[in-house]
Amino acid sequence: MERQIAKILSANDTGETGTHQAGILVPKERDLLSFFPELDQGQYNPRVHLRFLDNGGTFWEFAFIYYNNALFDGTRNEYRLTRMTKYIRQAGLIAGDELILSRDGDRYFVSHRRERTPERSGGVLKLGTGWRIVPI
């Protein structure tokens, strides 16, 4: 069964702000998290490395991580998709472009759709998670 999720990339996601972040935030929504393999929450910062195939036949290794150090006397409690910088740069993605992740069983795929104009309202960039489930 094929599943697909997508995210409108922010300037933070693409590195356009010049700041460093630990990958793209994945909200704690069951439908989004169920796209990825389940991580052991009892383990410190559990992660899994996933190989995504792009439309050109190149494999990219991304990491899905649960930064859970808040459960171990820290402050972070969030899911992130990391190790994507090279893909984002090589594809020339900018804020407003859409990252599309697909899964067919244990096979993962990555693609994108260009949207050269970020959504604006009253001259202010709209913020939000940008993630959505894609019905197939």
Short mmCIF file of N, CA, C and O in Angstrom, two decimals:
data_model
loop_
_atom_site.label_atom_id
_atom_site.label_comp_id
_atom_site.label_asym_id
_atom_site.label_seq_id
_atom_site.Cartn_x
_atom_site.Cartn_y
_atom_site.Cartn_z
N MET A 1 0.84 -1.18 0.00
CA MET A 1 0.00 0.00 0.00
C MET A 1 0.89 1.25 0.00
O MET A 1 1.76 1.40 0.84
N GLU A 2 0.66 2.13 -0.94
CA GLU A 2 1.48 3.34 -1.03
C GLU A 2 0.90 4.43 -0.14
O GLU A 2 -0.30 4.62 -0.05
N ARG A 3 1.80 5.15 0.54
CA ARG A 3 1.43 6.30 1.38
C ARG A 3 2.28 7.47 0.95
O ARG A 3 3.40 7.29 0.49
N GLN A 4 1.74 8.65 1.15
CA GLN A 4 2.48 9.83 0.75
C GLN A 4 2.18 10.96 1.73
O GLN A 4 1.04 11.14 2.16
N ILE A 5 3.24 11.69 2.09
CA ILE A 5 3.09 12.89 2.89
C ILE A 5 3.88 14.00 2.17
O ILE A 5 4.75 13.70 1.35
N ALA A 6 3.54 15.23 2.47
CA ALA A 6 4.21 16.34 1.81
C ALA A 6 4.37 17.49 2.78
O ALA A 6 3.60 17.63 3.73
N LYS A 7 5.37 18.32 2.53
CA LYS A 7 5.61 19.49 3.36
C LYS A 7 6.02 20.67 2.49
O LYS A 7 6.91 20.55 1.67
N ILE A 8 5.34 21.80 2.69
CA ILE A 8 5.76 23.04 2.07
C ILE A 8 6.97 23.52 2.87
O ILE A 8 6.88 23.73 4.08
N LEU A 9 8.09 23.66 2.20
CA LEU A 9 9.32 24.01 2.90
C LEU A 9 9.35 25.47 3.32
O LEU A 9 8.94 26.35 2.57
N SER A 10 9.86 25.70 4.52
CA SER A 10 10.03 27.06 5.03
C SER A 10 11.47 27.51 4.73
O SER A 10 12.33 26.70 4.37
N ALA A 11 11.73 28.78 4.92
CA ALA A 11 13.09 29.31 4.75
C ALA A 11 14.04 28.64 5.75
O ALA A 11 15.22 28.42 5.44
N ASN A 12 13.55 28.29 6.93
CA ASN A 12 14.37 27.57 7.91
C ASN A 12 14.73 26.19 7.38
O ASN A 12 15.86 25.73 7.55
N ASP A 13 13.76 25.49 6.76
CA ASP A 13 13.99 24.14 6.25
C ASP A 13 15.05 24.12 5.16
O ASP A 13 15.83 23.18 5.06
N THR A 14 15.08 25.16 4.33
CA THR A 14 16.00 25.21 3.18
C THR A 14 17.33 25.87 3.50
O THR A 14 18.23 25.87 2.66
N GLY A 15 17.45 26.45 4.68
CA GLY A 15 18.69 27.12 5.07
C GLY A 15 18.77 28.56 4.60
O GLY A 15 19.81 29.20 4.75
N GLU A 16 17.69 29.09 4.05
CA GLU A 16 17.70 30.46 3.54
C GLU A 16 17.84 31.51 4.64
O GLU A 16 18.23 32.64 4.36
N THR A 17 17.53 31.16 5.88
CA THR A 17 17.62 32.13 6.97
C THR A 17 19.05 32.24 7.49
O THR A 17 19.35 33.13 8.28
N GLY A 18 19.92 31.30 7.08
CA GLY A 18 21.30 31.32 7.53
C GLY A 18 21.48 30.73 8.91
O GLY A 18 22.59 30.70 9.44
N THR A 19 20.41 30.24 9.51
CA THR A 19 20.52 29.63 10.83
C THR A 19 20.67 28.13 10.69
O THR A 19 20.37 27.55 9.65
N HIS A 20 21.11 27.50 11.74
CA HIS A 20 21.27 26.05 11.75
C HIS A 20 20.15 25.43 12.57
O HIS A 20 19.82 25.90 13.64
N GLN A 21 19.54 24.42 12.02
CA GLN A 21 18.55 23.67 12.78
C GLN A 21 18.80 22.19 12.55
O GLN A 21 19.42 21.81 11.57
N ALA A 22 18.29 21.37 13.45
CA ALA A 22 18.51 19.93 13.36
C ALA A 22 17.41 19.29 12.52
O ALA A 22 16.56 18.57 13.02
N GLY A 23 17.39 19.58 11.25
CA GLY A 23 16.44 18.94 10.34
C GLY A 23 15.05 19.56 10.38
O GLY A 23 14.78 20.52 11.08
N ILE A 24 14.18 18.96 9.58
CA ILE A 24 12.82 19.44 9.43
C ILE A 24 11.95 18.86 10.55
O ILE A 24 11.92 17.65 10.77
N LEU A 25 11.26 19.74 11.24
CA LEU A 25 10.37 19.32 12.33
C LEU A 25 9.21 18.50 11.78
O LEU A 25 8.58 18.89 10.80
N VAL A 26 8.93 17.37 12.41
CA VAL A 26 7.77 16.54 12.07
C VAL A 26 6.81 16.62 13.25
O VAL A 26 7.14 16.17 14.35
N PRO A 27 5.63 17.22 13.04
CA PRO A 27 4.68 17.36 14.16
C PRO A 27 4.27 16.00 14.73
O PRO A 27 4.29 14.99 14.03
N LYS A 28 3.90 16.02 15.99
CA LYS A 28 3.49 14.80 16.68
C LYS A 28 2.04 14.48 16.35
O LYS A 28 1.18 14.43 17.21
N GLU A 29 1.77 14.27 15.08
CA GLU A 29 0.45 13.88 14.60
C GLU A 29 0.52 12.42 14.17
O GLU A 29 1.38 12.05 13.38
N ARG A 30 -0.38 11.62 14.69
CA ARG A 30 -0.34 10.17 14.45
C ARG A 30 -0.25 9.83 12.96
O ARG A 30 0.53 8.97 12.56
N ASP A 31 -1.05 10.50 12.12
CA ASP A 31 -1.03 10.18 10.69
C ASP A 31 0.32 10.47 10.04
O ASP A 31 0.75 9.74 9.16
N LEU A 32 0.98 11.53 10.47
CA LEU A 32 2.31 11.84 9.94
C LEU A 32 3.35 10.87 10.47
O LEU A 32 4.16 10.33 9.72
N LEU A 33 3.35 10.66 11.78
CA LEU A 33 4.35 9.78 12.39
C LEU A 33 4.22 8.34 11.90
O LEU A 33 5.22 7.63 11.81
N SER A 34 3.01 7.91 11.56
CA SER A 34 2.81 6.53 11.10
C SER A 34 3.44 6.27 9.73
O SER A 34 3.59 5.12 9.32
N PHE A 35 3.82 7.33 9.03
CA PHE A 35 4.53 7.18 7.75
C PHE A 35 5.91 6.57 7.99
O PHE A 35 6.42 5.81 7.17
N PHE A 36 6.51 6.91 9.12
CA PHE A 36 7.87 6.49 9.46
C PHE A 36 7.84 5.24 10.35
O PHE A 36 6.85 4.97 11.02
N PRO A 37 8.96 4.50 10.40
CA PRO A 37 9.03 3.37 11.33
C PRO A 37 8.89 3.86 12.77
O PRO A 37 9.31 4.98 13.10
N GLU A 38 8.31 3.04 13.63
CA GLU A 38 8.14 3.40 15.04
C GLU A 38 9.50 3.40 15.73
O GLU A 38 10.34 2.54 15.50
N LEU A 39 9.70 4.41 16.58
CA LEU A 39 10.95 4.53 17.32
C LEU A 39 10.71 4.18 18.78
O LEU A 39 9.64 4.46 19.33
N ASP A 40 11.70 3.59 19.43
CA ASP A 40 11.61 3.19 20.83
C ASP A 40 11.77 4.41 21.73
O ASP A 40 12.87 4.93 21.89
N GLN A 41 10.68 4.88 22.31
CA GLN A 41 10.71 6.08 23.14
C GLN A 41 11.47 5.88 24.44
O GLN A 41 11.84 6.86 25.09
N GLY A 42 11.74 4.66 24.82
CA GLY A 42 12.52 4.38 26.02
C GLY A 42 14.01 4.53 25.80
O GLY A 42 14.80 4.55 26.74
N GLN A 43 14.40 4.63 24.54
CA GLN A 43 15.81 4.81 24.17
C GLN A 43 16.09 6.31 24.06
O GLN A 43 15.23 7.09 23.68
N TYR A 44 17.30 6.73 24.39
CA TYR A 44 17.69 8.13 24.30
C TYR A 44 17.89 8.53 22.84
O TYR A 44 18.69 7.93 22.12
N ASN A 45 17.13 9.53 22.38
CA ASN A 45 17.20 10.04 21.01
C ASN A 45 17.23 8.93 19.95
O ASN A 45 18.16 8.86 19.13
N PRO A 46 16.21 8.06 19.94
CA PRO A 46 16.21 6.96 18.96
C PRO A 46 16.10 7.51 17.53
O PRO A 46 15.53 8.57 17.30
N ARG A 47 16.67 6.76 16.61
CA ARG A 47 16.66 7.19 15.21
C ARG A 47 16.69 5.99 14.29
O ARG A 47 17.11 4.90 14.69
N VAL A 48 16.29 6.22 13.07
CA VAL A 48 16.39 5.21 12.02
C VAL A 48 16.85 5.93 10.76
O VAL A 48 16.46 7.06 10.49
N HIS A 49 17.74 5.28 10.02
CA HIS A 49 18.23 5.83 8.75
C HIS A 49 17.43 5.16 7.64
O HIS A 49 17.34 3.94 7.59
N LEU A 50 16.87 5.99 6.76
CA LEU A 50 16.02 5.51 5.68
C LEU A 50 16.60 5.93 4.35
O LEU A 50 17.06 7.06 4.19
N ARG A 51 16.55 5.02 3.38
CA ARG A 51 17.04 5.32 2.03
C ARG A 51 15.85 5.70 1.15
O ARG A 51 14.93 4.91 0.98
N PHE A 52 15.91 6.91 0.62
CA PHE A 52 14.86 7.43 -0.26
C PHE A 52 15.40 7.49 -1.69
O PHE A 52 16.51 7.97 -1.91
N LEU A 53 14.62 7.03 -2.65
CA LEU A 53 14.99 7.06 -4.05
C LEU A 53 14.33 8.27 -4.71
O LEU A 53 13.13 8.48 -4.55
N ASP A 54 15.13 9.06 -5.44
CA ASP A 54 14.55 10.22 -6.13
C ASP A 54 14.17 9.84 -7.57
O ASP A 54 14.44 8.72 -8.02
N ASN A 55 13.57 10.77 -8.29
CA ASN A 55 13.09 10.51 -9.65
C ASN A 55 14.22 10.24 -10.64
O ASN A 55 14.00 9.64 -11.69
N GLY A 56 15.44 10.66 -10.31
CA GLY A 56 16.59 10.44 -11.18
C GLY A 56 17.31 9.13 -10.90
O GLY A 56 18.32 8.84 -11.53
N GLY A 57 16.84 8.36 -9.92
CA GLY A 57 17.46 7.08 -9.60
C GLY A 57 18.56 7.15 -8.55
O GLY A 57 19.27 6.17 -8.33
N THR A 58 18.70 8.30 -7.89
CA THR A 58 19.71 8.46 -6.85
C THR A 58 19.10 8.15 -5.48
O THR A 58 17.98 8.58 -5.20
N PHE A 59 19.84 7.41 -4.67
CA PHE A 59 19.41 7.14 -3.29
C PHE A 59 19.95 8.20 -2.36
O PHE A 59 21.11 8.62 -2.49
N TRP A 60 19.11 8.62 -1.42
CA TRP A 60 19.47 9.60 -0.40
C TRP A 60 19.17 8.98 0.96
O TRP A 60 18.12 8.39 1.15
N GLU A 61 20.12 9.11 1.88
CA GLU A 61 19.89 8.59 3.23
C GLU A 61 19.49 9.74 4.15
O GLU A 61 20.25 10.66 4.38
N PHE A 62 18.26 9.68 4.65
CA PHE A 62 17.75 10.65 5.61
C PHE A 62 17.60 9.93 6.94
O PHE A 62 17.45 8.71 6.99
N ALA A 63 17.61 10.68 8.03
CA ALA A 63 17.44 10.09 9.36
C ALA A 63 16.15 10.65 9.97
O ALA A 63 15.92 11.85 9.94
N PHE A 64 15.35 9.75 10.51
CA PHE A 64 14.16 10.13 11.26
C PHE A 64 14.53 9.94 12.73
O PHE A 64 14.91 8.85 13.16
N ILE A 65 14.46 11.03 13.51
CA ILE A 65 14.96 11.03 14.89
C ILE A 65 13.89 11.56 15.84
O ILE A 65 13.19 12.52 15.52
N TYR A 66 13.80 10.91 16.98
CA TYR A 66 12.97 11.45 18.07
C TYR A 66 13.93 12.01 19.11
O TYR A 66 14.58 11.28 19.84
N TYR A 67 14.07 13.33 19.13
CA TYR A 67 14.89 13.99 20.15
C TYR A 67 14.06 14.03 21.42
O TYR A 67 13.22 14.90 21.59
N ASN A 68 14.29 13.08 22.28
CA ASN A 68 13.45 12.92 23.47
C ASN A 68 14.21 13.17 24.77
O ASN A 68 13.85 12.65 25.81
N ASN A 69 15.25 13.99 24.72
CA ASN A 69 16.04 14.16 25.93
C ASN A 69 15.26 14.83 27.05
O ASN A 69 15.71 14.83 28.20
N ALA A 70 14.07 15.36 26.76
CA ALA A 70 13.21 15.89 27.83
C ALA A 70 12.80 14.76 28.78
O ALA A 70 12.50 15.01 29.95
N LEU A 71 12.80 13.55 28.27
CA LEU A 71 12.48 12.39 29.11
C LEU A 71 13.69 11.93 29.91
O LEU A 71 13.57 11.05 30.75
N PHE A 72 14.85 12.52 29.62
CA PHE A 72 16.10 12.15 30.27
C PHE A 72 16.77 13.39 30.85
O PHE A 72 17.97 13.60 30.68
N ASP A 73 16.00 14.24 31.52
CA ASP A 73 16.49 15.46 32.18
C ASP A 73 17.02 16.51 31.21
O ASP A 73 17.88 17.31 31.55
N GLY A 74 16.50 16.53 29.98
CA GLY A 74 16.89 17.56 29.00
C GLY A 74 15.69 18.44 28.68
O GLY A 74 14.75 18.53 29.46
N THR A 75 15.72 19.07 27.51
CA THR A 75 14.64 19.99 27.15
C THR A 75 13.92 19.64 25.86
O THR A 75 12.79 20.06 25.66
N ARG A 76 14.53 18.90 24.96
CA ARG A 76 13.92 18.64 23.66
C ARG A 76 12.94 17.47 23.71
O ARG A 76 13.17 16.48 24.39
N ASN A 77 11.87 17.62 22.95
CA ASN A 77 10.85 16.58 22.85
C ASN A 77 10.19 16.74 21.48
O ASN A 77 9.08 17.24 21.38
N GLU A 78 10.92 16.34 20.41
CA GLU A 78 10.43 16.58 19.06
C GLU A 78 10.98 15.56 18.08
O GLU A 78 12.05 14.99 18.28
N TYR A 79 10.22 15.35 17.02
CA TYR A 79 10.63 14.48 15.92
C TYR A 79 11.20 15.36 14.81
O TYR A 79 10.69 16.43 14.52
N ARG A 80 12.26 14.86 14.16
CA ARG A 80 12.88 15.60 13.07
C ARG A 80 13.29 14.63 11.96
O ARG A 80 13.65 13.48 12.21
N LEU A 81 13.27 15.14 10.75
CA LEU A 81 13.81 14.44 9.59
C LEU A 81 15.10 15.17 9.24
O LEU A 81 15.08 16.37 8.92
N THR A 82 16.24 14.49 9.36
CA THR A 82 17.54 15.14 9.21
C THR A 82 18.33 14.54 8.04
O THR A 82 17.88 13.61 7.38
N ARG A 83 19.52 15.11 7.84
CA ARG A 83 20.45 14.68 6.78
C ARG A 83 19.87 14.96 5.39
O ARG A 83 20.13 14.23 4.45
N MET A 84 19.08 16.03 5.28
CA MET A 84 18.42 16.37 4.02
C MET A 84 19.07 17.55 3.30
O MET A 84 18.68 17.87 2.18
N THR A 85 20.05 18.20 3.93
CA THR A 85 20.63 19.42 3.37
C THR A 85 21.17 19.22 1.96
O THR A 85 20.91 20.03 1.06
N LYS A 86 21.90 18.15 1.72
CA LYS A 86 22.48 17.91 0.40
C LYS A 86 21.39 17.74 -0.65
O LYS A 86 21.48 18.31 -1.74
N TYR A 87 20.33 17.00 -0.33
CA TYR A 87 19.22 16.83 -1.28
C TYR A 87 18.57 18.17 -1.58
O TYR A 87 18.33 18.52 -2.74
N ILE A 88 18.28 18.95 -0.54
CA ILE A 88 17.61 20.24 -0.71
C ILE A 88 18.45 21.17 -1.57
O ILE A 88 17.95 21.82 -2.49
N ARG A 89 19.75 21.20 -1.31
CA ARG A 89 20.64 22.08 -2.08
C ARG A 89 20.79 21.61 -3.52
O ARG A 89 20.76 22.40 -4.46
N GLN A 90 21.00 20.30 -3.70
CA GLN A 90 21.20 19.78 -5.06
C GLN A 90 19.95 19.96 -5.91
O GLN A 90 20.04 20.21 -7.11
N ALA A 91 18.77 19.86 -5.28
CA ALA A 91 17.51 20.05 -6.01
C ALA A 91 17.19 21.53 -6.20
O ALA A 91 16.27 21.88 -6.94
N GLY A 92 17.93 22.42 -5.52
CA GLY A 92 17.70 23.85 -5.64
C GLY A 92 16.39 24.30 -5.02
O GLY A 92 15.77 25.25 -5.48
N LEU A 93 15.97 23.61 -3.95
CA LEU A 93 14.68 23.93 -3.33
C LEU A 93 14.76 25.21 -2.51
O LEU A 93 15.79 25.50 -1.89
N ILE A 94 13.68 25.96 -2.53
CA ILE A 94 13.59 27.19 -1.76
C ILE A 94 12.28 27.18 -0.98
O ILE A 94 11.41 26.33 -1.21
N ALA A 95 12.15 28.14 -0.07
CA ALA A 95 10.92 28.27 0.71
C ALA A 95 9.73 28.36 -0.24
O ALA A 95 9.77 29.05 -1.25
N GLY A 96 8.69 27.60 0.08
CA GLY A 96 7.49 27.55 -0.75
C GLY A 96 7.45 26.32 -1.63
O GLY A 96 6.37 25.92 -2.08
N ASP A 97 8.60 25.69 -1.91
CA ASP A 97 8.61 24.45 -2.67
C ASP A 97 8.06 23.34 -1.78
O ASP A 97 8.13 23.42 -0.55
N GLU A 98 7.54 22.30 -2.40
CA GLU A 98 6.93 21.20 -1.65
C GLU A 98 7.81 19.96 -1.72
O GLU A 98 8.18 19.52 -2.81
N LEU A 99 8.14 19.42 -0.57
CA LEU A 99 8.86 18.16 -0.45
C LEU A 99 7.82 17.05 -0.36
O LEU A 99 6.90 17.14 0.44
N ILE A 100 7.96 16.02 -1.19
CA ILE A 100 6.99 14.93 -1.22
C ILE A 100 7.72 13.63 -0.88
O ILE A 100 8.70 13.26 -1.53
N LEU A 101 7.25 12.95 0.15
CA LEU A 101 7.81 11.67 0.58
C LEU A 101 6.76 10.59 0.36
O LEU A 101 5.61 10.75 0.78
N SER A 102 7.16 9.50 -0.30
CA SER A 102 6.25 8.39 -0.57
C SER A 102 6.85 7.12 -0.01
O SER A 102 8.06 6.98 0.10
N ARG A 103 5.95 6.19 0.29
CA ARG A 103 6.39 4.90 0.84
C ARG A 103 5.52 3.81 0.24
O ARG A 103 4.31 3.92 0.20
N ASP A 104 6.17 2.76 -0.22
CA ASP A 104 5.48 1.58 -0.71
C ASP A 104 6.11 0.39 0.01
O ASP A 104 7.19 -0.05 -0.36
N GLY A 105 5.46 -0.06 1.07
CA GLY A 105 6.05 -1.09 1.91
C GLY A 105 7.29 -0.56 2.59
O GLY A 105 7.24 0.45 3.28
N ASP A 106 8.44 -1.21 2.36
CA ASP A 106 9.71 -0.76 2.94
C ASP A 106 10.51 0.11 1.99
O ASP A 106 11.66 0.43 2.27
N ARG A 107 9.93 0.49 0.87
CA ARG A 107 10.62 1.33 -0.11
C ARG A 107 10.15 2.77 0.04
O ARG A 107 8.96 3.04 0.10
N TYR A 108 11.12 3.69 0.09
CA TYR A 108 10.83 5.11 0.28
C TYR A 108 11.27 5.90 -0.95
O TYR A 108 12.29 5.58 -1.57
N PHE A 109 10.52 6.95 -1.26
CA PHE A 109 10.79 7.79 -2.42
C PHE A 109 10.71 9.25 -2.02
O PHE A 109 9.92 9.62 -1.15
N VAL A 110 11.51 10.09 -2.68
CA VAL A 110 11.49 11.53 -2.42
C VAL A 110 11.36 12.25 -3.76
O VAL A 110 11.96 11.86 -4.75
N SER A 111 10.54 13.28 -3.76
CA SER A 111 10.41 14.14 -4.93
C SER A 111 10.02 15.53 -4.43
O SER A 111 9.92 15.76 -3.23
N HIS A 112 9.82 16.42 -5.35
CA HIS A 112 9.46 17.78 -4.96
C HIS A 112 8.64 18.44 -6.07
O HIS A 112 8.66 17.99 -7.22
N ARG A 113 7.97 19.48 -5.69
CA ARG A 113 7.21 20.30 -6.62
C ARG A 113 7.58 21.75 -6.34
O ARG A 113 7.57 22.17 -5.19
N ARG A 114 7.91 22.47 -7.39
CA ARG A 114 8.33 23.85 -7.21
C ARG A 114 7.13 24.79 -7.11
O ARG A 114 6.19 24.69 -7.86
N GLU A 115 7.22 25.69 -6.15
CA GLU A 115 6.22 26.75 -5.96
C GLU A 115 7.02 28.00 -5.69
O GLU A 115 7.36 28.29 -4.55
N ARG A 116 7.38 28.70 -6.69
CA ARG A 116 8.32 29.80 -6.57
C ARG A 116 7.79 31.02 -5.81
O ARG A 116 8.50 31.96 -5.59
N THR A 117 6.53 31.01 -5.41
CA THR A 117 5.99 32.14 -4.67
C THR A 117 5.44 31.66 -3.34
O THR A 117 4.40 31.02 -3.31
N PRO A 118 6.12 31.94 -2.22
CA PRO A 118 5.58 31.54 -0.92
C PRO A 118 4.21 32.18 -0.69
O PRO A 118 3.95 33.29 -1.13
N GLU A 119 3.34 31.43 -0.01
CA GLU A 119 2.00 31.93 0.29
C GLU A 119 2.09 33.11 1.24
O GLU A 119 2.70 33.05 2.29
N ARG A 120 1.48 34.22 0.85
CA ARG A 120 1.52 35.43 1.67
C ARG A 120 0.10 35.93 1.93
O ARG A 120 -0.78 35.74 1.13
N SER A 121 -0.04 36.56 3.05
CA SER A 121 -1.33 37.14 3.42
C SER A 121 -1.08 38.51 4.01
O SER A 121 -0.45 38.63 5.05
N GLY A 122 -1.54 39.56 3.33
CA GLY A 122 -1.34 40.91 3.85
C GLY A 122 0.12 41.29 3.96
O GLY A 122 0.49 42.03 4.86
N GLY A 123 0.99 40.76 3.09
CA GLY A 123 2.40 41.09 3.13
C GLY A 123 3.18 40.34 4.19
O GLY A 123 4.35 40.58 4.38
N VAL A 124 2.55 39.40 4.88
CA VAL A 124 3.22 38.63 5.92
C VAL A 124 3.22 37.17 5.51
O VAL A 124 2.18 36.63 5.12
N LEU A 125 4.37 36.53 5.59
CA LEU A 125 4.46 35.12 5.25
C LEU A 125 3.67 34.31 6.26
O LEU A 125 3.83 34.48 7.47
N LYS A 126 2.79 33.42 5.78
CA LYS A 126 2.01 32.57 6.68
C LYS A 126 2.90 31.46 7.22
O LYS A 126 3.61 30.80 6.47
N LEU A 127 2.85 31.24 8.53
CA LEU A 127 3.63 30.19 9.16
C LEU A 127 2.72 29.03 9.55
O LEU A 127 1.54 29.22 9.80
N GLY A 128 3.25 27.88 9.62
CA GLY A 128 2.52 26.68 10.01
C GLY A 128 3.43 25.50 9.82
O GLY A 128 4.58 25.65 9.41
N THR A 129 2.93 24.32 10.10
CA THR A 129 3.80 23.15 9.98
C THR A 129 4.10 22.84 8.53
O THR A 129 5.14 22.32 8.22
N GLY A 130 3.17 23.15 7.63
CA GLY A 130 3.37 22.88 6.22
C GLY A 130 3.22 21.42 5.83
O GLY A 130 3.28 21.08 4.66
N TRP A 131 3.03 20.51 6.78
CA TRP A 131 2.89 19.09 6.49
C TRP A 131 1.44 18.79 6.14
O TRP A 131 0.52 19.40 6.65
N ARG A 132 1.27 17.78 5.27
CA ARG A 132 -0.07 17.29 4.97
C ARG A 132 0.01 15.83 4.55
O ARG A 132 1.04 15.36 4.06
N ILE A 133 -1.07 15.12 4.79
CA ILE A 133 -1.21 13.74 4.32
C ILE A 133 -1.77 13.82 2.91
O ILE A 133 -2.71 14.57 2.66
N VAL A 134 -1.21 13.04 2.00
CA VAL A 134 -1.69 13.08 0.62
C VAL A 134 -2.56 11.86 0.39
O VAL A 134 -2.07 10.72 0.44
N PRO A 135 -3.86 12.07 0.15
CA PRO A 135 -4.72 10.90 -0.13
C PRO A 135 -4.38 10.29 -1.48
O PRO A 135 -4.15 11.01 -2.46
N ILE A 136 -4.31 8.97 -1.51
CA ILE A 136 -3.98 8.26 -2.76
C ILE A 136 -5.17 7.40 -3.16
O ILE A 136 -5.78 6.77 -2.37
#
